[in-house]
């Protein structure tokens, strides 16, 4: 929420508006007085890394009554406030909408009581309202992600990872209760991200006789040498009769039926706290700026809107529709129409649920129709967190579709040497939370050993290939594609899933591993900024990875609140460096006496990190001193973030399904896959999951610098600059385009 508050205040000041804080939620609006205070630029300094909200929040009974709202309206009119930006859950947003509808009536009443003049009624005739959804349950319809959800998942996954190590040692079963009274999003996604054995959700209660099924599943897993069982329960879990299912009940069941040593852990308010994740800070900053723009463009006719994210795009939706749909879910659950409830929750919820079911529960071998196809999985390029989650997902989906799955070790090098083994369902258990690449990965390209690779394809009878990796994987795919003329063994469907910290693969807005790297950068910057709190007037210069791609430097800058980020995509010269130094000199005269500058490792051949450090040190003499820091390989390591586990799991499952479809189409025809659409990159583009032939992507690639020619995140450059007090022109989304919540195209949703 603080990132959103910061963005609204700074963007508001930037466009010349007066911005006020209302402390303690609607209670502060009703009480007025010192609860409504004008904010300035420095009011929101150093709050990005703080959890909760600096302006406080409170449940307010008074605002639910007309008298309360009358007082609130009086307090706003007194200060000439007619634009309201509300950050909260559906309750807060519904309240704001009622307030907006009653506004003119409230002002009339205030005038009649003699509390305000007639002119004021004219002058402040309309109230504009824009909402941002801040809720850890992600329970608001129309938005793919609400502010706070990703951070809550971070807390849950940290706990699960810690519990897994102790459960491993003691062969225990753990029942974890996570928040979500009416919405199972947190439970579902954390179950997906840690490979839980069973999950209980309010929207999708277990079928009759679940007690039996669950115990069978747990004992099967133990028989497969799995030393621990994890069961995740949403606090609002119910059975098909709408009776609550509690964690204690589940524990009793496991103990009496199976006699396993079982422990219950209730996470509670841990999930609301802690430092916000990089994803949440960027999401909230984007939403905050978008909210101010929406208020500027609002007319008396525009309905109250919610700014939200759909796939990777900021959109505006009518508040009433979103609230209505959110209430429809609850209604469907109350009336036991659970299929409808899941459908109304939206596309991402439904696909999460289907993916979880496929990956958690293995069908008996005799029930899976065999495809007689062999599908191989390979990791290529530098390691990225989340690769293992992607391999696990591909292997399990492949097995459930009747294929024989093969793992190729050590990239194309291992492929040529024949380091290929069949891999089974249980072999990939517990892989989601492991960092790095368990299969091993190399940067070597296949070009030099095509003959050996073709021979291995023949020997193992490989009918399709799934490549998980970065830019080398993309280049490798191009080489394999070109070699199809010569080697018929290579004429098989091939698909690549992008996995690299650099996020530089053409054909996708995101790649597996970039989110984890971004969190590492953000955490490190937080610590470094904190180290400067004692010593005043210090500037830090931090070098990030990414090759020529400035994604990490730019987004890290946005998430950590940097003063500048130097990237290759936006050429800079000595005058820009000088302007930055002057800007920092000015900043040191304020109460914010420290600076943070990020530099991508390859942004300029001559303006190296050392050069910039020396320049700043010399130019800042007597005003500030400098320190430099190269983050290096810590950006490639670490346990994958919830986003990367989930993204890896889902995108890889989708890639495997695509392979199955391609193989099915060709069954019995004995055809060779020669066309362009058999060799694809699967990526997220704006709102959709797209399979794009590498042949097409070639045109969109800058091969010399290993980056796509067009990169979506460059649109967010001005955002970072504005929030750091530079002048910049910000492209807004189509003015006043309110979308409707219901229409969903035929394309494949990219919700993660």
XYZ file of C-alpha atoms in Angstrom:
752
model
C 0.000 0.000 0.000
C 2.872 2.400 0.753
C 4.212 2.146 -2.781
C 0.749 3.134 -4.010
C 0.526 6.030 -1.536
C 3.966 7.227 -2.669
C 3.052 7.029 -6.350
C -0.257 8.884 -5.886
C 1.366 11.682 -3.851
C 4.303 12.176 -6.218
C 2.319 11.893 -9.444
C -0.294 14.258 -7.962
C 2.351 16.850 -7.083
C 4.014 16.306 -10.478
C 0.806 17.266 -12.322
C 0.385 20.307 -10.080
C -2.364 19.092 -7.770
C -2.596 19.500 -4.023
C -2.458 16.093 -2.389
C -3.845 15.324 1.057
C -3.305 12.355 3.339
C -6.397 11.121 5.122
C -5.124 9.250 8.165
C -6.938 6.257 9.723
C -9.186 5.410 6.780
C -12.811 6.610 6.677
C -12.651 7.219 10.432
C -10.163 10.024 9.764
C -12.390 11.426 7.023
C -15.347 11.536 9.426
C -13.318 12.989 12.330
C -11.480 15.530 10.144
C -9.155 17.938 11.940
C -5.559 16.777 12.062
C -6.499 13.551 10.257
C -6.517 15.364 6.910
C -3.105 16.841 6.126
C -1.483 18.139 2.984
C 1.350 15.859 1.823
C 4.570 16.930 0.155
C 7.274 15.155 -1.866
C 9.303 14.196 1.188
C 6.286 12.882 3.142
C 6.557 9.659 1.147
C 10.304 9.239 1.151
C 11.754 5.903 2.376
C 8.397 4.155 2.639
C 8.661 1.733 -0.297
C 10.242 -0.966 1.836
C 7.796 -0.588 4.732
C 4.889 -3.016 5.059
C 1.380 -1.932 6.104
C 0.483 1.691 5.396
C 1.963 4.885 6.837
C -1.388 6.679 6.733
C -3.059 4.042 8.846
C -6.277 2.249 8.151
C -9.300 1.542 10.332
C -12.693 -0.076 10.126
C -15.274 2.673 10.533
C -18.860 2.201 11.698
C -19.726 5.902 11.405
C -19.059 5.993 7.632
C -21.724 3.332 7.148
C -24.339 5.837 8.320
C -25.523 8.880 6.407
C -24.620 11.185 9.333
C -21.057 9.918 9.206
C -20.829 10.496 5.488
C -22.292 13.987 5.933
C -19.468 14.873 8.332
C -16.923 13.389 5.930
C -18.276 15.440 3.019
C -18.075 18.596 5.140
C -14.433 17.887 5.963
C -13.513 17.360 2.311
C -15.353 20.450 1.020
C -13.653 22.608 3.655
C -10.329 21.758 2.032
C -11.628 21.816 -1.529
C -11.035 18.087 -2.055
C -13.141 16.628 -4.875
C -10.936 13.738 -6.014
C -10.642 10.667 -3.866
C -8.211 7.824 -4.319
C -9.157 4.827 -2.203
C -6.867 1.876 -1.543
C -8.643 -1.033 0.096
C -10.730 -4.167 -0.300
C -14.254 -4.475 -1.670
C -15.776 -3.006 1.536
C -13.768 0.215 1.270
C -14.477 0.528 -2.435
C -18.218 -0.087 -2.039
C -18.261 2.620 0.645
C -16.497 5.051 -1.665
C -19.034 4.413 -4.382
C -22.020 5.064 -2.089
C -20.307 8.276 -0.947
C -19.855 9.388 -4.551
C -23.512 8.730 -5.400
C -24.725 10.670 -2.346
C -22.245 13.542 -2.759
C -24.537 16.200 -4.282
C -27.297 15.339 -1.784
C -24.831 15.588 1.107
C -23.621 19.022 -0.075
C -27.207 20.290 -0.390
C -27.880 19.146 3.155
C -24.687 20.820 4.417
C -25.755 24.077 2.716
C -29.234 23.861 4.218
C -27.717 23.398 7.668
C -25.599 26.486 6.970
C -22.333 24.522 7.239
C -21.166 25.610 3.772
C -22.045 28.404 1.321
C -24.092 27.988 -1.840
C -21.010 28.806 -3.987
C -19.182 25.865 -2.480
C -21.973 23.541 -3.530
C -21.575 24.805 -7.112
C -17.790 24.739 -6.982
C -17.472 21.222 -5.577
C -20.491 19.724 -7.314
C -18.876 16.392 -8.205
C -16.733 13.854 -6.413
C -14.462 11.666 -8.548
C -13.479 8.316 -7.118
C -10.753 5.937 -8.259
C -10.066 2.707 -6.425
C -7.015 0.484 -6.120
C -7.492 -2.937 -4.641
C -5.287 -3.626 -1.648
C -6.138 -7.045 -0.285
C -3.928 -10.014 0.444
C -6.592 -12.583 -0.527
C -6.721 -11.477 -4.174
C -10.485 -11.806 -3.798
C -11.566 -8.957 -6.032
C -13.054 -9.831 -9.408
C -11.791 -8.078 -12.510
C -8.214 -7.770 -11.271
C -5.578 -10.436 -11.890
C -3.526 -9.376 -8.894
C -4.404 -7.163 -5.958
C -1.793 -5.103 -4.101
C -0.387 -7.227 -1.288
C -1.144 -10.694 -2.634
C 2.357 -11.401 -3.893
C 3.914 -10.306 -0.577
C 1.520 -12.544 1.361
C 2.584 -15.456 -0.860
C 6.209 -14.642 -0.040
C 5.442 -14.994 3.676
C 3.597 -18.284 3.167
C 6.312 -19.791 0.968
C 9.066 -18.760 3.409
C 7.199 -20.663 6.123
C 6.515 -23.686 3.908
C 10.176 -23.893 2.875
C 11.219 -23.790 6.530
C 8.663 -26.396 7.536
C 9.664 -28.701 4.721
C 13.164 -29.095 6.106
C 11.934 -30.077 9.554
C 9.188 -32.337 8.182
C 11.793 -34.042 5.946
C 13.896 -34.909 8.982
C 11.047 -36.167 11.152
C 8.790 -37.745 8.485
C 5.882 -35.582 9.554
C 2.616 -34.420 8.112
C 1.938 -30.691 8.348
C -1.435 -29.008 8.120
C -0.934 -25.331 7.256
C -3.777 -22.888 7.619
C -3.538 -19.769 5.461
C -5.764 -16.692 5.285
C -8.777 -16.427 3.035
C -12.178 -16.469 4.706
C -14.092 -16.384 1.449
C -11.379 -16.771 -1.139
C -8.991 -19.655 -1.628
C -6.459 -17.855 -3.825
C -3.607 -17.851 -1.295
C -4.205 -21.493 -0.399
C -4.395 -22.564 -4.034
C -1.331 -20.705 -5.259
C 0.818 -21.668 -2.289
C -0.251 -25.305 -2.790
C 0.809 -25.012 -6.447
C 4.067 -23.325 -5.491
C 5.147 -25.895 -2.919
C 3.616 -29.033 -4.435
C 1.279 -29.664 -1.485
C -0.377 -33.085 -1.244
C -3.873 -31.708 -0.723
C -5.571 -28.318 -0.585
C -8.918 -27.181 0.862
C -10.632 -24.125 -0.666
C -13.946 -22.380 -0.043
C -14.734 -22.205 -3.796
C -14.086 -25.828 -4.620
C -15.001 -28.115 -1.737
C -13.760 -31.730 -1.850
C -16.150 -34.377 -3.198
C -18.130 -36.608 -0.852
C -15.863 -39.242 0.683
C -12.842 -36.941 0.549
C -11.629 -38.249 3.907
C -10.986 -41.664 2.370
C -9.430 -40.223 -0.822
C -7.093 -37.925 1.052
C -5.801 -40.676 3.328
C -5.198 -42.972 0.338
C -3.297 -40.159 -1.408
C -1.139 -39.464 1.659
C -0.267 -43.111 2.183
C 0.544 -43.569 -1.535
C 2.934 -40.633 -1.304
C 4.618 -42.158 1.735
C 4.932 -45.452 -0.121
C 6.712 -43.547 -2.926
C 9.435 -42.652 -0.411
C 8.069 -39.162 0.170
C 9.090 -38.326 3.714
C 6.672 -35.503 4.315
C 3.102 -34.542 3.554
C 1.849 -30.993 3.357
C -1.843 -30.137 3.462
C -2.886 -26.524 2.925
C -6.200 -25.250 4.269
C -7.821 -21.882 3.619
C -9.371 -20.556 6.827
C -12.760 -20.482 5.080
C -12.578 -24.070 3.766
C -15.957 -25.842 3.589
C -17.388 -29.157 2.426
C -20.132 -29.532 -0.202
C -22.750 -28.973 2.515
C -21.166 -25.601 3.403
C -19.954 -26.949 6.736
C -16.512 -25.684 7.796
C -13.488 -27.978 7.443
C -10.954 -26.982 10.115
C -7.240 -27.738 10.342
C -7.815 -29.527 13.663
C -10.404 -31.807 12.017
C -7.921 -32.717 9.298
C -5.198 -33.407 11.833
C -7.538 -35.697 13.835
C -8.415 -37.540 10.647
C -4.792 -38.157 9.624
C -3.807 -39.225 13.145
C -6.727 -41.639 13.639
C -6.790 -43.086 10.104
C -3.072 -43.257 9.328
C -1.309 -42.758 12.657
C 1.094 -40.218 11.109
C 2.887 -37.726 13.331
C 0.896 -34.586 12.415
C 1.336 -30.915 13.297
C -0.881 -27.897 12.662
C 0.587 -24.474 11.867
C -1.720 -21.474 11.606
C 0.027 -18.638 9.811
C -2.377 -15.884 10.822
C -1.273 -12.279 10.615
C 2.288 -13.119 9.576
C 0.800 -13.056 6.077
C -0.188 -9.398 6.290
C 3.224 -8.187 7.444
C 6.803 -8.016 6.332
C 8.506 -6.143 3.541
C 6.547 -5.820 0.295
C 7.901 -7.878 -2.606
C 9.324 -6.278 -5.752
C 6.230 -7.320 -7.732
C 3.904 -5.567 -5.267
C 5.980 -2.377 -5.268
C 6.006 -2.183 -9.055
C 2.321 -3.104 -9.316
C 1.349 -0.492 -6.715
C 3.541 2.208 -8.303
C 1.988 1.561 -11.709
C -1.528 1.543 -10.256
C -0.921 4.734 -8.228
C 0.200 6.709 -11.265
C -2.636 5.270 -13.348
C -5.118 6.284 -10.606
C -3.988 9.922 -10.690
C -4.264 9.951 -14.479
C -7.775 8.474 -14.234
C -8.801 11.212 -11.758
C -7.393 13.909 -14.067
C -9.372 12.527 -16.983
C -12.587 11.992 -15.021
C -15.682 13.990 -15.928
C -18.915 14.252 -13.940
C -20.255 11.479 -16.199
C -17.505 8.906 -15.598
C -18.520 6.216 -13.148
C -16.205 5.371 -10.242
C -13.470 3.119 -11.561
C -10.897 0.655 -10.318
C -7.416 0.609 -11.800
C -6.131 -2.904 -12.103
C -3.875 -5.279 -13.938
C -5.029 -7.637 -16.639
C -2.195 -9.904 -17.753
C 0.526 -7.297 -17.948
C -1.616 -4.294 -18.826
C -3.001 -1.542 -16.645
C -6.752 -1.276 -17.216
C -9.666 0.653 -15.753
C -12.854 -1.129 -14.813
C -16.187 0.187 -13.505
C -16.123 -0.199 -9.732
C -19.778 -1.225 -9.520
C -19.313 -4.128 -11.931
C -16.280 -5.450 -10.045
C -18.027 -5.260 -6.681
C -21.127 -6.909 -8.143
C -19.132 -9.788 -9.547
C -17.205 -10.216 -6.291
C -20.523 -10.504 -4.466
C -21.810 -12.966 -7.074
C -18.995 -15.372 -6.156
C -20.065 -15.336 -2.522
C -23.681 -15.857 -3.563
C -22.745 -18.829 -5.738
C -20.840 -20.361 -2.803
C -23.746 -19.794 -0.412
C -26.078 -21.494 -2.888
C -23.583 -24.347 -3.366
C -23.057 -23.568 -7.078
C -19.344 -24.232 -6.739
C -18.586 -24.594 -10.463
C -19.985 -21.100 -11.002
C -17.992 -19.743 -8.070
C -14.732 -20.959 -9.600
C -15.721 -19.584 -13.015
C -16.644 -16.173 -11.598
C -13.343 -15.935 -9.719
C -11.829 -15.434 -13.123
C -9.524 -17.061 -15.596
C -6.419 -17.201 -13.469
C -8.134 -18.917 -10.562
C -9.647 -21.574 -12.769
C -6.413 -22.392 -14.565
C -4.545 -22.524 -11.231
C -7.056 -25.047 -9.934
C -6.879 -27.261 -13.024
C -3.070 -27.178 -13.043
C -2.916 -28.038 -9.348
C -5.188 -31.056 -9.809
C -3.117 -32.373 -12.696
C 0.186 -32.035 -10.885
C -0.819 -33.204 -7.422
C -2.726 -36.371 -8.110
C -1.211 -39.125 -10.225
C -3.703 -41.327 -12.003
C -3.004 -45.062 -11.785
C -0.866 -46.172 -14.759
C -3.570 -48.435 -16.146
C -5.963 -45.481 -16.408
C -3.654 -43.298 -18.511
C -4.038 -43.990 -22.247
C -0.500 -44.390 -23.659
C 0.528 -42.075 -26.481
C 3.661 -44.100 -27.380
C 5.524 -40.821 -27.658
C 8.783 -39.872 -25.978
C 9.151 -36.258 -24.922
C 12.470 -34.824 -23.713
C 13.084 -31.844 -21.405
C 16.332 -29.863 -21.403
C 17.726 -26.793 -19.564
C 19.886 -24.403 -21.595
C 21.817 -21.247 -20.691
C 22.565 -19.750 -17.283
C 20.647 -21.102 -14.266
C 17.467 -19.244 -13.308
C 15.325 -19.756 -10.216
C 12.114 -21.558 -11.171
C 13.626 -23.819 -13.840
C 13.102 -26.864 -11.623
C 9.448 -25.994 -11.061
C 9.073 -25.865 -14.844
C 10.776 -29.260 -15.312
C 8.593 -30.872 -12.621
C 5.462 -29.495 -14.177
C 6.412 -30.638 -17.691
C 7.303 -34.138 -16.504
C 4.051 -34.606 -14.576
C 1.779 -33.147 -17.234
C 3.586 -35.250 -19.857
C 3.084 -38.440 -17.843
C -0.572 -37.615 -17.267
C -0.976 -37.229 -21.044
C 0.471 -40.704 -21.595
C 3.969 -39.793 -22.808
C 7.266 -41.238 -21.693
C 9.304 -38.333 -20.317
C 13.081 -38.054 -20.698
C 15.439 -35.680 -18.905
C 18.504 -34.393 -20.717
C 21.355 -33.443 -18.386
C 23.863 -30.586 -18.897
C 22.255 -28.817 -21.815
C 23.076 -29.460 -25.478
C 26.529 -30.704 -24.477
C 24.993 -33.501 -22.409
C 22.470 -34.119 -25.197
C 25.234 -34.798 -27.716
C 27.008 -37.117 -25.255
C 23.825 -39.044 -24.581
C 23.246 -37.975 -20.954
C 19.562 -38.821 -21.263
C 17.450 -40.749 -18.770
C 13.780 -41.524 -18.422
C 12.289 -39.489 -15.571
C 9.242 -40.495 -13.523
C 6.466 -38.828 -11.524
C 8.148 -39.276 -8.148
C 11.606 -38.238 -9.422
C 10.526 -34.586 -9.573
C 8.830 -34.450 -6.151
C 9.887 -31.449 -4.072
C 11.529 -29.694 -7.032
C 9.401 -26.513 -7.045
C 11.271 -24.807 -4.219
C 14.793 -25.656 -5.402
C 16.883 -22.865 -6.919
C 19.328 -23.292 -9.805
C 18.944 -26.162 -12.259
C 18.887 -29.760 -11.032
C 19.234 -31.140 -14.577
C 22.329 -29.011 -15.013
C 22.596 -26.374 -17.680
C 25.253 -25.129 -20.105
C 25.548 -22.201 -22.463
C 26.873 -24.376 -25.320
C 24.868 -24.141 -28.558
C 23.882 -27.251 -30.534
C 25.388 -26.041 -33.849
C 28.717 -27.878 -33.519
C 27.239 -31.214 -32.500
C 24.054 -31.450 -34.582
C 24.937 -34.892 -35.910
C 25.465 -36.333 -32.433
C 22.213 -34.738 -31.233
C 20.256 -36.153 -34.176
C 21.709 -39.580 -33.413
C 20.657 -39.331 -29.752
C 17.172 -38.297 -30.886
C 17.058 -41.446 -33.016
C 18.504 -43.755 -30.340
C 15.993 -42.636 -27.695
C 13.143 -42.263 -30.155
C 12.421 -38.685 -29.107
C 9.217 -37.325 -30.626
C 9.218 -33.810 -29.129
C 11.506 -31.434 -27.265
C 10.794 -28.908 -24.510
C 13.612 -26.409 -23.953
C 13.667 -24.362 -20.767
C 16.246 -21.594 -20.878
C 17.371 -18.109 -21.821
C 18.728 -16.458 -24.950
C 21.035 -19.435 -25.698
C 17.971 -21.674 -25.731
C 16.398 -19.326 -28.282
C 19.530 -19.372 -30.464
C 19.723 -23.163 -30.077
C 16.128 -23.479 -31.211
C 16.930 -21.441 -34.324
C 19.907 -23.700 -35.097
C 17.850 -26.880 -34.625
C 15.097 -25.423 -36.793
C 17.560 -24.655 -39.613
C 19.058 -28.161 -39.416
C 15.723 -29.900 -40.109
C 16.473 -30.056 -43.841
C 19.545 -32.177 -43.144
C 18.442 -34.364 -40.211
C 14.966 -35.815 -40.282
C 15.284 -36.749 -36.568
C 15.008 -33.031 -35.791
C 11.655 -32.734 -37.540
C 9.675 -32.894 -34.305
C 7.610 -30.305 -32.390
C 9.897 -28.135 -30.245
C 8.837 -25.464 -27.814
C 10.837 -23.132 -25.641
C 9.823 -21.768 -22.260
C 11.810 -18.591 -21.428
C 13.874 -18.870 -18.223
C 16.573 -16.270 -17.570
C 17.168 -13.570 -14.984
C 17.814 -11.072 -17.788
C 14.265 -11.285 -19.186
C 15.640 -10.768 -22.699
C 13.893 -13.527 -24.680
C 11.947 -12.328 -27.736
C 8.287 -13.318 -27.694
C 7.672 -12.947 -23.972
C 7.127 -10.060 -21.549
C 8.393 -12.180 -18.666
C 10.832 -15.000 -18.189
C 11.192 -17.473 -15.331
C 13.816 -16.301 -12.833
C 13.561 -12.552 -13.441
C 11.184 -12.009 -10.510
C 13.505 -13.820 -8.083
C 16.470 -11.749 -9.315
C 14.431 -8.570 -8.964
C 13.597 -9.444 -5.356
C 17.276 -10.056 -4.644
C 18.184 -6.656 -6.102
C 15.384 -4.920 -4.222
C 16.293 -6.552 -0.888
C 19.942 -5.645 -1.353
C 19.096 -2.043 -2.242
C 16.879 -1.814 0.862
C 19.772 -2.940 3.039
C 22.219 -0.632 1.341
C 19.850 2.334 1.721
C 19.442 1.473 5.380
C 23.208 1.379 5.878
C 23.251 5.019 4.786
C 20.677 6.137 7.338
C 23.426 6.822 9.877
C 25.877 8.500 7.535
C 24.193 11.429 5.869
C 24.710 12.477 2.269
C 25.824 9.301 0.630
C 25.182 8.030 -2.898
C 25.332 4.352 -3.814
C 26.079 3.070 -7.297
C 24.906 -0.485 -7.814
C 25.655 -2.676 -10.819
C 23.053 -5.241 -11.875
C 23.160 -8.162 -14.307
C 21.155 -8.545 -17.478
C 23.655 -8.472 -20.345
C 22.493 -5.661 -22.629
C 18.933 -5.907 -21.352
C 18.099 -3.162 -18.844
C 15.047 -4.901 -17.355
C 16.629 -5.671 -13.977
C 18.225 -2.232 -13.609
C 15.061 -0.407 -14.644
C 12.546 -2.450 -12.655
C 14.937 -2.730 -9.711
C 15.164 1.056 -9.799
C 11.378 1.355 -9.747
C 11.028 -1.133 -6.867
C 13.860 0.247 -4.744
C 13.141 3.915 -5.396
C 16.359 4.735 -7.243
C 17.300 8.222 -8.441
C 18.536 6.944 -11.795
C 19.035 3.704 -13.682
C 21.496 3.581 -16.566
C 20.545 1.125 -19.303
C 21.787 0.266 -22.776
C 18.343 0.776 -24.385
C 18.355 4.468 -23.534
C 21.721 5.906 -24.596
C 23.167 8.517 -22.239
C 26.130 10.876 -22.438
C 28.247 12.987 -20.115
C 25.558 15.707 -20.002
C 23.050 13.201 -18.605
C 25.529 12.097 -15.966
C 26.110 15.740 -15.068
C 22.366 16.383 -14.802
C 22.060 13.388 -12.456
C 24.871 14.679 -10.258
C 23.218 18.118 -10.072
C 19.893 16.497 -9.265
C 21.486 14.557 -6.396
C 23.227 17.710 -5.145
C 19.809 19.401 -4.960
C 18.353 16.362 -3.215
C 21.018 16.525 -0.502
C 19.662 19.965 0.502
C 16.339 18.341 1.476
C 15.667 15.960 4.347
C 16.330 12.951 2.084
C 20.096 12.797 2.268
C 21.014 9.755 0.269
C 20.943 8.594 -3.312
C 20.687 5.297 -5.143
C 21.831 4.796 -8.726
C 21.529 1.515 -10.626
C 23.673 0.644 -13.627
C 23.148 -2.269 -15.975
C 26.427 -4.174 -16.492
C 26.618 -3.511 -20.243
C 24.833 -0.169 -20.533
C 27.902 1.586 -21.914
C 31.340 0.507 -23.007
C 33.171 3.513 -21.549
C 30.922 4.780 -18.781
C 31.714 1.826 -16.571
C 30.622 1.447 -12.957
C 34.090 2.610 -11.901
C 33.956 5.615 -14.207
C 30.541 6.676 -12.896
C 31.710 6.116 -9.324
C 34.805 8.311 -9.828
C 32.825 10.975 -11.663
C 30.193 11.176 -8.923
C 32.880 11.171 -6.216
C 34.749 14.066 -7.856
C 31.682 16.122 -8.755
C 30.018 15.503 -5.400
C 33.044 16.548 -3.350
C 31.955 18.337 -0.219
C 28.285 17.577 -0.922
C 28.065 13.793 -0.831
C 30.371 10.801 -0.866
C 29.983 7.651 -2.958
C 30.104 3.908 -2.558
C 29.815 1.257 -5.258
C 28.523 -2.290 -5.217
C 28.466 -5.026 -7.872
C 25.693 -7.515 -7.139
C 26.983 -10.282 -9.421
C 25.877 -13.885 -9.302
C 23.722 -13.607 -6.208
C 21.085 -12.516 -8.739
C 21.037 -15.995 -10.316
C 20.782 -17.955 -7.092
C 18.377 -18.310 -4.213
C 15.081 -20.102 -3.760
C 12.587 -19.156 -6.459
C 9.988 -16.522 -5.555
C 6.305 -17.579 -5.483
C 5.819 -15.790 -8.814
C 8.596 -17.761 -10.525
C 7.440 -21.105 -9.071
C 3.922 -20.466 -10.206
C 4.811 -18.953 -13.566
C 7.260 -21.789 -14.277
C 4.692 -24.396 -13.293
C 1.871 -22.956 -15.367
C 3.719 -21.936 -18.507
C 5.550 -25.249 -18.672
C 2.312 -27.226 -18.191
C 0.832 -25.252 -21.075
C 3.874 -25.965 -23.272
C 3.548 -29.696 -22.612
C -0.135 -29.623 -23.558
C 0.804 -27.895 -26.818
C 3.292 -30.701 -27.546
C 0.555 -33.284 -26.919
C -1.804 -31.499 -29.301
C 0.843 -31.373 -32.037
C 1.675 -35.074 -31.582
C -2.009 -36.046 -31.579
C -2.678 -34.206 -34.856
C 0.108 -36.181 -36.520
C -0.703 -39.590 -35.051
C -0.812 -42.357 -37.645
C 0.027 -39.947 -40.471
C 3.745 -40.527 -39.951
C 4.254 -36.901 -40.964
C 7.438 -34.957 -40.367
C 7.137 -31.596 -38.670
C 8.648 -29.250 -41.209
C 6.452 -26.146 -40.869
C 7.379 -23.013 -38.925
C 4.566 -23.392 -36.416
C 6.118 -26.596 -35.001
C 9.035 -24.712 -33.456
C 7.794 -22.059 -31.087
C 8.533 -19.874 -28.108
C 5.752 -19.788 -25.538
C 5.498 -16.421 -23.841
C 3.253 -13.847 -22.276
C 2.430 -10.937 -24.473
C 0.331 -8.169 -22.850
C -2.687 -10.212 -21.797
C -2.278 -13.486 -23.568
C -0.218 -16.635 -23.644
C 1.112 -16.941 -27.182
C 2.986 -19.615 -29.100
C 5.127 -17.758 -31.620
C 7.204 -19.508 -34.292
C 10.940 -18.743 -33.908
C 11.049 -18.031 -37.621
C 8.743 -15.044 -37.014
C 10.545 -13.872 -33.883
C 13.818 -13.626 -35.807
C 12.628 -10.338 -37.311
C 11.967 -8.946 -33.828
C 15.409 -9.743 -32.422
C 18.557 -7.663 -32.065
C 21.024 -10.573 -32.247
C 24.123 -8.493 -31.652
C 22.904 -7.330 -28.238
C 20.755 -10.377 -27.502
C 17.572 -8.430 -26.795
C 14.141 -8.033 -28.437
C 13.849 -4.922 -30.627
C 10.694 -3.806 -28.804
C 10.495 -4.085 -25.005
C 7.280 -3.325 -23.122
C 8.914 -2.185 -19.880
C 10.579 0.807 -21.537
C 7.124 2.429 -21.249
C 7.672 2.360 -17.464
C 10.929 4.356 -17.731
C 9.219 7.751 -17.339
C 7.382 6.390 -14.308
C 10.651 5.807 -12.489
C 11.882 9.261 -13.464
C 8.731 11.062 -12.347
C 8.778 9.275 -8.987
C 12.419 10.382 -8.601
C 11.466 14.038 -9.352
C 12.639 14.317 -12.948
C 10.583 15.805 -15.745
C 9.434 13.081 -18.128
C 6.541 12.559 -20.485
C 4.414 9.615 -19.429
C 2.308 7.786 -22.003
C -1.021 7.076 -20.380
C -3.339 4.246 -21.309
C -6.112 5.188 -23.769
C -7.826 8.123 -22.082
C -10.888 7.223 -20.118
C -11.251 3.812 -21.657
C -13.403 1.950 -19.165
C -13.511 -1.716 -19.974
C -16.200 -4.088 -18.865
C -15.506 -6.963 -16.601
C -17.289 -9.738 -18.394
C -16.059 -9.864 -21.941
C -13.167 -12.260 -22.386
C -11.795 -12.845 -25.858
C -10.967 -16.233 -27.347
C -7.287 -15.734 -26.813
C -5.585 -17.597 -24.081
C -5.477 -15.663 -20.826
C -2.032 -14.821 -19.533
C -3.108 -14.531 -15.933
C -0.429 -15.951 -13.691
